[in-house]
Coordinates of C-alpha atoms and ligand atoms in Angstrom, one line a residue:
X1 CA 0.0 0.0 0.0
X2 CA 1.2 3.5 -0.8
X3 CA 0.0 6.2 1.6
X4 CA -1.8 9.0 -0.1
X5 CA -0.8 12.3 1.4
X6 CA -3.8 14.5 0.4
X7 CA -6.4 14.3 3.2
X8 CA -9.9 13.5 2.0
X9 CA -13.1 14.7 3.6
X10 CA -13.2 11.9 6.3
X11 CA -9.7 12.7 7.4
X12 CA -10.3 16.5 7.4
X13 CA -13.5 16.1 9.4
X14 CA -11.8 13.9 12.0
X15 CA -9.3 16.5 13.0
X16 CA -11.7 19.4 13.1
X17 CA -11.9 19.8 16.9
X18 CA -8.5 18.6 18.1
X19 CA -6.9 20.1 21.2
X20 CA -3.2 20.8 20.7
X21 CA -2.3 19.6 24.2
X22 CA -0.5 16.3 24.2
X23 CA -3.0 13.7 25.4
X24 CA -0.6 12.5 28.1
X25 CA -0.3 16.0 29.6
X26 CA -4.1 16.6 29.5
X27 CA -4.4 14.8 32.8
X28 CA -6.1 16.1 36.0
X29 CA -3.4 14.4 38.1
X30 CA -0.6 16.5 36.6
X31 CA 1.5 17.8 39.5
X32 CA 1.5 21.5 40.2
X33 CA 4.7 23.4 39.2
X34 CA 7.6 23.9 41.6
X35 CA 8.9 27.5 42.1
X36 CA 11.6 29.0 39.9
X37 CA 15.0 29.7 41.4
X38 CA 15.1 33.2 42.9
X39 CA 18.4 33.3 44.8
X40 CA 22.0 32.1 44.4
X41 CA 22.6 28.5 45.6
X42 CA 25.4 25.9 45.4
X43 CA 25.2 22.1 45.1
X44 CA 27.3 19.0 44.5
X45 CA 25.5 18.0 41.3
X46 CA 23.4 20.3 39.0
X47 CA 21.2 18.5 36.5
X48 CA 20.0 20.7 33.7
X49 CA 16.8 19.4 32.0
X50 CA 13.8 17.7 33.6
X51 CA 12.9 15.1 31.0
X52 CA 13.7 11.4 31.4
X53 CA 17.5 11.9 31.0
X54 CA 17.7 14.5 33.7
X55 CA 15.2 12.8 36.1
X56 CA 17.0 9.5 35.8
X57 CA 20.4 11.2 36.3
X58 CA 19.2 12.8 39.6
X59 CA 17.5 9.7 40.9
X60 CA 20.3 7.3 40.1
X61 CA 22.9 9.7 41.6
X62 CA 20.8 9.9 44.8
X63 CA 20.5 6.2 44.9
X64 CA 24.2 5.7 44.6
X65 CA 24.9 8.4 47.3
X66 CA 21.9 9.5 49.3
X67 CA 23.7 12.4 51.0
X68 CA 24.7 14.0 47.6
X69 CA 23.2 17.5 47.3
X70 CA 21.5 17.6 43.9
X71 CA 19.6 20.4 42.2
X72 CA 17.6 19.9 39.0
X73 CA 16.4 22.8 36.9
X74 CA 14.1 22.9 33.9
X75 CA 13.5 25.8 31.6
X76 CA 9.8 25.0 31.5
X77 CA 7.8 22.2 33.2
X78 CA 8.9 18.7 34.0
X79 CA 7.8 16.4 31.1
X80 CA 6.5 19.3 29.0
X81 CA 9.0 18.5 26.2
X82 CA 9.7 15.2 24.4
X83 CA 9.4 13.1 27.6
X84 CA 5.7 14.1 28.0
X85 CA 4.7 14.1 24.4
X86 CA 6.0 10.9 22.8
X87 CA 4.4 7.7 21.7
X88 CA 5.3 5.9 24.9
X89 CA 7.1 2.9 23.2
X90 CA 9.8 1.7 25.6
X91 CA 12.3 -0.1 23.5
X92 CA 15.2 -2.3 24.8
X93 CA 17.3 -1.0 21.9
X94 CA 20.0 1.4 22.7
X95 CA 21.1 1.7 19.1
X96 CA 17.8 2.9 17.4
X97 CA 17.2 -0.7 16.2
X98 CA 19.4 -3.7 15.5
X99 CA 20.3 -2.8 11.9
X100 CA 21.7 0.6 12.9
X101 CA 23.6 -1.0 15.8
X102 CA 25.0 -3.7 13.4
X103 CA 26.1 -1.0 10.9
X104 CA 27.9 1.1 13.5
X105 CA 29.1 -1.0 16.3
X106 CA 29.3 -4.6 14.9
X107 CA 32.0 -5.8 17.4
X108 CA 30.1 -4.8 20.5
X109 CA 26.5 -5.5 19.3
X110 CA 26.0 -8.5 21.6
X111 CA 27.0 -6.4 24.5
X112 CA 24.8 -3.5 23.5
X113 CA 21.8 -5.8 23.0
X114 CA 22.4 -7.3 26.5
X115 CA 22.8 -3.9 28.1
X116 CA 19.6 -2.7 26.4
X117 CA 17.6 -5.6 27.7
X118 CA 19.1 -5.1 31.2
X119 CA 18.2 -1.5 31.0
X120 CA 14.6 -2.2 30.2
X121 CA 14.3 -4.8 32.9
X122 CA 15.8 -2.4 35.5
X123 CA 13.5 0.3 34.3
X124 CA 10.5 -2.0 34.8
X125 CA 11.8 -3.0 38.3
X126 CA 12.2 0.7 39.2
X127 CA 8.7 1.6 38.1
X128 CA 7.4 -1.3 40.3
X129 CA 9.5 -0.6 43.3
X130 CA 8.8 3.1 43.3
X131 CA 5.1 2.4 42.8
X132 CA 4.9 4.7 39.8
X133 CA 1.4 4.5 38.3
X134 CA 2.2 4.9 34.6
X135 CA 0.6 1.8 32.9
X136 CA 4.0 0.3 32.1
X137 CA 3.2 -2.9 30.2
X138 CA 5.4 -5.2 28.3
X139 CA 2.9 -5.5 25.5
X140 CA 5.3 -6.2 22.6
X141 CA 5.6 -4.5 19.2
X142 CA 4.6 -5.5 15.7
X143 CA 6.6 -4.0 12.9
X144 CA 4.4 -4.4 9.8
X145 CA 5.3 -4.5 6.1
X146 CA 2.8 -2.5 4.0
X147 CA 4.8 -2.8 0.8
X148 CA 6.3 -6.0 -0.8
X149 CA 9.9 -4.9 -0.6
X150 CA 9.6 -4.4 3.1
X151 CA 9.0 -8.1 3.7
X152 CA 12.6 -9.1 2.9
X153 CA 13.9 -6.2 4.9
X154 CA 11.9 -7.3 8.0
X155 CA 13.0 -10.9 7.5
X156 CA 16.7 -9.7 7.5
X157 CA 16.0 -7.6 10.6
X158 CA 14.5 -10.6 12.4
X159 CA 17.5 -12.8 11.5
X160 CA 20.0 -10.2 12.7
X161 CA 18.1 -9.5 15.9
X162 CA 17.8 -13.2 16.8
X163 CA 21.5 -13.8 16.0
X164 CA 22.4 -11.2 18.6
X165 CA 20.1 -12.3 21.5
X166 CA 16.7 -10.8 20.7
X167 CA 13.6 -13.1 20.3
X168 CA 11.8 -11.7 17.3
X169 CA 9.2 -13.8 15.5
X170 CA 8.1 -13.6 11.8
X171 CA 4.4 -13.4 11.1
X172 CA 2.8 -14.1 7.7
X173 CA 0.3 -11.7 6.2
X174 CA -2.5 -13.9 7.2
X175 CA -1.2 -14.2 10.8
X176 CA -0.8 -10.5 11.4
X177 CA -4.1 -9.6 9.8
X178 CA -5.8 -12.1 12.1
X179 CA -4.2 -10.3 15.1
X180 CA -4.9 -6.8 14.0
X181 CA -7.5 -6.3 11.2
X182 CA -5.9 -4.1 8.6
X183 CA -5.8 -5.2 5.0
X184 CA -2.7 -3.1 4.5
X185 CA -0.5 -5.6 6.4
X186 CA 1.5 -8.0 4.2
X187 CA 3.9 -9.4 6.8
X188 CA 5.2 -8.5 10.3
X189 CA 7.8 -9.2 12.9
X190 CA 6.9 -9.3 16.5
X191 CA 9.2 -8.3 19.3
X192 CA 7.7 -9.4 22.6
X193 CA 10.1 -7.4 24.8
X194 CA 9.0 -3.8 23.9
X195 CA 7.0 -2.1 26.6
X196 CA 4.4 0.7 26.4
X197 CA 4.0 3.4 29.0
X198 CA 2.1 6.6 29.8
X199 CA 5.3 8.7 29.5
X200 CA 4.1 11.8 31.3
X201 CA 3.0 9.7 34.3
X202 CA 6.4 8.0 34.3
X203 CA 8.2 11.4 34.3
X204 CA 5.9 12.7 37.1
X205 CA 6.6 9.5 39.1
X206 CA 10.3 10.0 38.7
X207 CA 9.8 13.6 39.7
X208 CA 8.1 12.5 42.9
X209 CA 10.8 9.9 43.6
X210 CA 13.5 12.6 43.2
X211 CA 11.7 15.0 45.5
X212 CA 11.2 12.3 48.1
X213 CA 15.0 11.5 47.9
X214 CA 15.8 15.1 48.6
X215 CA 16.6 16.5 45.1
X216 CA 15.8 20.2 44.9
X217 CA 13.8 21.0 41.8
X218 CA 13.2 24.4 40.2
X219 CA 10.9 24.6 37.1
X220 CA 10.7 27.7 34.9
X221 CA 14.4 28.2 35.4
X222 CA 16.3 28.2 32.1
X223 CA 20.1 28.0 32.4
X224 CA 21.4 30.8 30.2
X225 CA 25.1 30.1 30.4
X226 CA 27.6 27.7 31.9
X227 CA 31.1 28.8 32.9
X228 CA 34.1 26.9 34.3
X229 CA 35.2 28.7 37.5
X230 CA 38.1 26.6 38.7
X231 CA 37.0 23.7 40.9
X232 CA 33.3 24.4 40.1
X233 CA 30.9 25.2 37.3
X234 CA 28.7 28.3 37.5
X235 CA 25.3 28.2 35.8
X236 CA 23.6 31.5 35.2
X237 CA 19.8 31.6 35.3
X238 CA 17.5 34.5 34.8
X239 CA 17.4 35.6 38.5
X240 CA 20.2 33.7 40.3
X241 CA 23.3 31.6 39.8
X242 CA 24.0 28.0 40.8
X243 CA 27.5 26.9 41.7
X244 CA 28.0 23.2 41.3
X245 CA 30.9 20.8 41.7
X246 CA 29.5 18.7 38.8
X247 CA 26.9 19.3 36.1
X248 CA 24.9 16.9 33.9
X249 CA 23.4 18.5 30.8
X250 CA 20.2 16.8 29.6
X251 CA 18.6 19.4 27.3
X252 CA 17.8 17.1 24.4
X253 CA 16.8 19.0 21.2
X254 CA 16.9 22.5 22.8
X255 CA 19.7 25.0 21.9
X256 CA 22.8 23.4 23.4
X257 CA 24.4 25.1 26.3
X258 CA 27.8 23.6 25.3
X259 CA 29.2 24.7 21.9
X260 CA 30.8 21.3 21.4
X261 CA 27.3 19.7 21.2
X262 CA 25.8 22.0 18.7
X263 CA 27.1 20.5 15.5
X264 CA 26.0 17.0 16.3
X265 CA 22.2 17.5 16.8
X266 CA 19.3 19.0 14.8
X267 CA 15.8 19.5 16.3
X268 CA 13.2 17.7 14.1
X269 CA 9.5 18.0 14.7
X270 CA 7.4 14.8 14.9
X271 CA 3.6 14.8 15.0
X272 CA 1.0 12.7 16.8
X273 CA -2.8 12.4 16.9
X274 CA -5.0 10.6 19.5
X275 CA -8.5 9.5 18.9
X276 CA -11.4 9.8 21.2
X277 CA -11.7 6.6 23.3
X278 CA -13.1 3.9 20.9
X279 CA -16.2 1.9 21.7
X280 CA -16.1 -1.8 22.5
X281 CA -17.6 -2.5 19.0
X282 CA -14.8 -0.4 17.4
X283 CA -12.1 -2.3 19.3
X284 CA -13.8 -5.6 18.4
X285 CA -13.7 -4.6 14.7
X286 CA -9.9 -4.3 15.0
X287 CA -9.0 -7.4 17.0
X288 CA -5.7 -6.2 18.5
X289 CA -6.4 -8.1 21.7
X290 CA -2.8 -8.0 22.9
X291 CA -2.9 -4.2 22.7
X292 CA 0.7 -4.2 21.2
X293 CA 2.5 -1.2 19.9
X294 CA 2.7 -1.2 16.0
X295 CA 4.9 0.6 13.6
X296 CA 5.2 0.2 9.8
X297 CA 8.5 -0.3 8.0
X298 CA 8.8 2.6 5.6
X299 CA 11.5 5.2 5.8
X300 CA 8.7 7.6 6.7
X301 CA 7.1 5.4 9.2
X302 CA 4.0 5.5 11.5
X303 CA 3.9 4.3 15.1
X304 CA 0.7 3.6 16.8
X305 CA -0.7 2.1 20.0
X306 CA -3.7 1.8 22.2
X307 CA -3.7 4.1 25.2
X308 CA -4.8 2.8 28.6
X309 CA -8.1 4.8 28.3
X310 CA -9.0 3.1 25.0
X311 CA -7.8 5.6 22.4
X312 CA -5.4 5.0 19.5
X313 CA -2.3 7.2 19.5
X314 CA -1.1 7.6 15.9
X315 CA 2.1 9.4 15.1
X316 CA 5.2 9.7 12.9
X317 CA 5.7 10.0 9.1
X318 CA 6.7 13.7 8.8
X319 CA 10.0 14.8 10.3
X320 CA 10.2 18.6 9.9
X321 CA 13.4 20.6 10.3
X322 CA 13.2 24.4 10.7
X323 CA 16.0 26.5 9.4
X324 CA 18.8 27.4 11.9
X325 CA 17.9 24.5 14.1
X326 CA 14.7 26.3 15.1
X327 CA 12.9 25.3 18.3
X328 CA 9.7 27.1 19.0
X329 CA 6.3 26.2 20.6
X330 CA 4.7 27.4 17.3
X331 CA 6.2 24.4 15.5
X332 CA 4.2 22.0 17.7
X333 CA 1.1 22.6 15.6
X334 CA 1.3 21.7 11.9
X335 CA -2.1 21.3 10.3
X336 CA -0.7 19.8 7.1
X337 CA 1.1 17.1 9.1
X338 CA -2.1 16.4 11.1
X339 CA -4.1 16.1 7.9
X340 CA -1.6 13.6 6.4
X341 CA -1.6 11.5 9.6
X342 CA -5.4 11.5 9.7
X343 CA -5.6 10.4 6.1
X344 CA -3.1 7.6 6.7
X345 CA -5.0 6.4 9.8
X346 CA -8.2 5.9 7.8
X347 CA -6.2 4.2 4.9
X348 CA -4.9 1.7 7.5
X349 CA -8.2 1.3 9.4
X350 CA -11.1 2.2 7.0
X351 CA -13.5 0.4 9.4
X352 CA -13.0 3.3 11.8
X353 CA -14.5 5.9 9.5
X354 CA -16.4 8.5 11.6
X355 CA -13.9 8.3 14.5
X356 CA -12.8 11.7 15.7
X357 CA -9.4 12.7 16.9
X358 CA -9.4 14.6 20.2
X359 CA -5.7 15.6 20.4
X360 CA -3.0 16.6 17.9
X361 CA 0.4 17.8 18.9
X362 CA 4.1 17.9 17.9
X363 CA 7.4 17.7 19.7
X364 CA 11.1 18.2 19.0
X365 CA 13.4 15.2 18.5
X366 CA 17.1 15.5 19.0
X367 CA 18.2 13.9 15.7
X368 CA 21.9 13.0 15.3
X369 CA 23.5 11.5 12.2
X370 CA 24.0 8.1 13.9
X371 CA 20.4 8.0 15.3
X372 CA 21.6 6.9 18.7
X373 CA 22.8 8.9 21.7
X374 CA 26.3 10.3 22.2
X375 CA 28.0 11.5 25.3
X376 CA 30.8 13.9 26.2
X377 CA 32.5 15.9 28.8
X378 CA 33.4 19.6 29.3
X379 CA 34.9 21.9 31.8
X380 CA 37.8 19.6 32.6
X381 CA 35.5 16.6 33.3
X382 CA 33.2 18.5 35.7
X383 CA 30.4 18.5 33.2
X384 CA 28.9 15.6 31.2
X385 CA 26.2 15.6 28.5
X386 CA 24.0 13.3 26.6
X387 CA 21.9 13.9 23.5
X388 CA 21.0 12.4 20.1
X389 CA 18.3 9.8 21.0
X390 CA 16.6 10.5 17.7
X391 CA 13.1 9.5 18.6
X392 CA 14.0 6.4 20.6
X393 CA 14.9 7.7 24.1
X394 CA 12.0 6.7 26.4
X395 CA 13.9 3.6 27.5
X396 CA 17.5 4.4 26.5
X397 CA 17.5 7.7 28.4
X398 CA 17.9 5.7 31.6
X399 CA 21.0 4.2 30.1
X400 CA 22.0 7.6 28.9
X401 CA 21.8 8.9 32.5
X402 CA 23.9 6.0 33.8
X403 CA 26.6 6.7 31.3
X404 CA 26.7 10.4 32.3
X405 CA 27.1 9.5 35.9
X406 CA 29.9 7.1 35.0
X407 CA 31.6 9.8 33.0
X408 CA 31.3 12.3 35.9
X409 CA 32.8 9.7 38.3
X410 CA 36.0 9.7 36.3
X411 CA 36.2 5.9 36.7
X412 CA 36.7 3.5 33.9
X413 CA 33.6 1.3 33.7
X414 CA 32.0 -1.1 31.3
X415 CA 29.9 1.7 29.9
X416 CA 32.7 4.3 29.5
X417 CA 34.7 1.7 27.6
X418 CA 32.0 1.2 24.9
X419 CA 32.9 2.5 21.4
X420 CA 29.4 3.8 21.3
X421 CA 30.2 6.0 24.3
X422 CA 33.7 7.0 23.3
X423 CA 32.8 8.1 19.7
X424 CA 30.7 10.9 18.4
X425 CA 28.4 11.1 15.4
X426 CA 29.4 12.8 12.2
X427 CA 28.6 16.5 12.5
X428 CA 25.9 18.2 10.5
X429 CA 27.2 20.9 8.1
X430 CA 26.4 24.6 9.0
X431 CA 23.6 26.5 7.4
X432 CA 22.6 26.9 4.6
X433 CA 24.0 23.5 3.7
X434 CA 22.3 22.0 6.8
X435 CA 18.8 23.0 5.6
X436 CA 19.5 22.0 2.0
X437 CA 21.0 18.6 2.9
X438 CA 18.1 17.7 5.3
X439 CA 15.4 18.8 2.8
X440 CA 17.0 16.9 0.0
X441 CA 17.4 13.8 2.2
X442 CA 13.7 14.0 3.3
X443 CA 12.6 14.2 -0.3
X444 CA 14.8 11.3 -1.3
X445 CA 13.5 9.1 1.6
X446 CA 9.9 9.9 0.5
X447 CA 10.8 9.0 -3.1
X448 CA 12.4 5.7 -1.9
X449 CA 9.2 4.8 -0.2
X450 CA 7.3 5.3 -3.4
X451 CA 9.8 3.3 -5.5
X452 CA 10.1 -0.1 -3.8
X453 CA 12.6 1.2 -1.3
X454 CA 15.2 2.0 -4.0
X455 CA 17.7 4.5 -2.5
X456 CA 19.0 7.2 -4.9
X457 CA 22.6 8.2 -5.3
X458 CA 22.3 10.8 -2.6
X459 CA 21.0 8.3 0.0
X460 CA 23.6 5.7 -1.0
X461 CA 26.3 8.2 -0.6
X462 CA 25.1 9.2 2.8
X463 CA 24.9 5.5 3.8
X464 CA 28.5 5.0 2.7
X465 CA 29.8 7.8 4.9
X466 CA 27.5 6.9 7.8
X467 CA 25.6 10.2 7.8
X468 CA 21.8 9.7 8.3
X469 CA 18.6 11.6 8.9
X470 CA 15.7 9.9 10.8
X471 CA 13.2 10.4 13.5
Ligands
LIG501 C1 6.5 13.3 19.2 C2 7.5 12.4 19.8 C3 7.3 11.0 19.8 C4 8.3 10.2 20.3 N1 8.0 8.9 20.5 C5 8.9 8.1 21.2 C6 8.6 6.7 21.5 O1 7.4 6.3 21.3 N2 9.5 6.0 22.1 C7 10.8 6.5 22.4 O2 11.6 5.7 22.9 N3 11.1 7.8 22.1 C8 10.2 8.6 21.6 N4 10.5 9.9 21.4 C9 11.7 10.4 21.9 C10 11.8 10.6 23.4 O3 10.6 11.2 23.8 C11 13.0 11.3 23.8 O4 14.2 10.7 23.3 C12 13.2 11.4 25.3 O5 12.0 11.9 26.0 C13 14.3 12.4 25.6 O6 14.3 12.7 27.0 P1 15.2 13.9 27.4 O7 15.1 14.0 28.9 O8 16.6 13.7 26.9 O9 14.6 15.2 26.7 P2 13.3 16.1 27.0 O10 12.2 15.4 27.5 O11 13.2 17.0 25.8 O12 13.8 17.1 28.2 C14 14.8 18.1 28.0 C15 14.4 19.2 29.0 O13 15.5 20.1 29.1 C16 14.9 21.4 29.4 N5 15.9 22.4 28.9 C17 16.4 22.6 27.7 N6 17.2 23.6 27.7 C18 17.3 24.1 29.0 C19 18.1 25.1 29.6 N7 18.9 25.9 28.9 N8 17.9 25.2 31.0 C20 17.1 24.4 31.7 N9 16.4 23.5 31.1 C21 16.5 23.3 29.8 C22 13.7 21.4 28.5 O14 12.7 22.3 29.1 C23 13.2 19.9 28.7 O15 12.2 19.8 29.7 C24 9.5 10.8 20.8 C25 9.7 12.1 20.8 C26 8.7 13.0 20.3 C27 9.0 14.5 20.2

């Protein structure tokens, strides 16, 4: 099946009344905001950024040393950025999928797969032991082929994954269509180990755990500048400064505080819709009894899943870059992207014609050219950073936090020795070449999806040098 991008009347009507609030944040149990920082303070560890990366960093640091004085600041609200507006797929993959891992770190792939599974198991254990009410369920994921050429690609992916310790199963077209009733499905692979979560509730649960452990949290406190002042690092905020022995920077797709990060990441906007809760009859028409996460196998792919309150969350496809690495709340609403997503939804599930979407939103992804996180140090080792999750950071941000803490410790550990941790992605070129390159790549990926996956000379050249663009 080829997805038609022009929305028809059914698709347009379905998005007529959407709220632009992410469905996860539209929750009466959202915690009230903490106060901004108003006066100068000092601490042992300053964590900048209150998404998953920052929250896990603060929590795991406290767990390792309960007496450590930790401050966490966020420019806005906890979980307001990517961590509260994503699809809630919690993957065990640290490498943005097995194929990317095999291409980039073949000699340590077994280790990365093992560490990824351990990370997800530990995350699940933490959720349970902290009593975080976030609907964390290991429901599994189907990756579906909707075009013939994707079948062999998925077979190769399954073989590769199983050779390195995953347990992925192949499903014939008949089998997957019996599970989830969409005539667009030709084949699938099933990964039983992927979890689904309500991501905002996970972040708020981590926030509460941090507060209970004694982490001081200040929202609406953007850090404007970081400076090395001898044995400490000084963070300037709007009204006050923070002097810290160590700093962990977890600012994801936002303008980097450290110049050395800037060339490696570009913010890319990804869009999501959520339906009204479906009726029992509508769910019965779909099958989908295991309530798994699903994604399709195109370059421009969709990801979708049931929510705990009976909606379908449907996202992906467009990955929109704004010139000069623009990040702006205005970019979180894109009616053309919502229209395309709505059209593709009804092409996949025509039986749901008449269903309304209640929510439609966007969020910035920190894309890097290797699609998987990278780390680094600054200020003579007093500061560490992580970024570059490229749309797969809900699970791996816990691992990202562990690596940052290992880097700050100065010790040599299993994690600091990984080639994945020691190396950086290829940098993106400066503007205007950055915009030109990304736009040409996006067009080429779209064209490949329309032509049996055939990659043009431009994409093949990028593949050869290891420079990619994805979400
Ligand atoms: C629409 C969408 C769908 C996605 N779907 C999935 C999915 O299903 N599965 C998956 O694994 N991943 C998904 N992702 C990616 C995932 O959400 C992210 O990788 C993950 O949440 C990153 O967490 P983080 O803490 O690094 O970043 P964020 O959650 O973005 O947090 C960074 C925080 O830093 C703060 N900040 C920035 N600059 C400053 C500053 N100067 N001073 C103070 N604070 C600052 C920001 O306010 C923000 O709160 C998706 C992302 C998006 C946008």
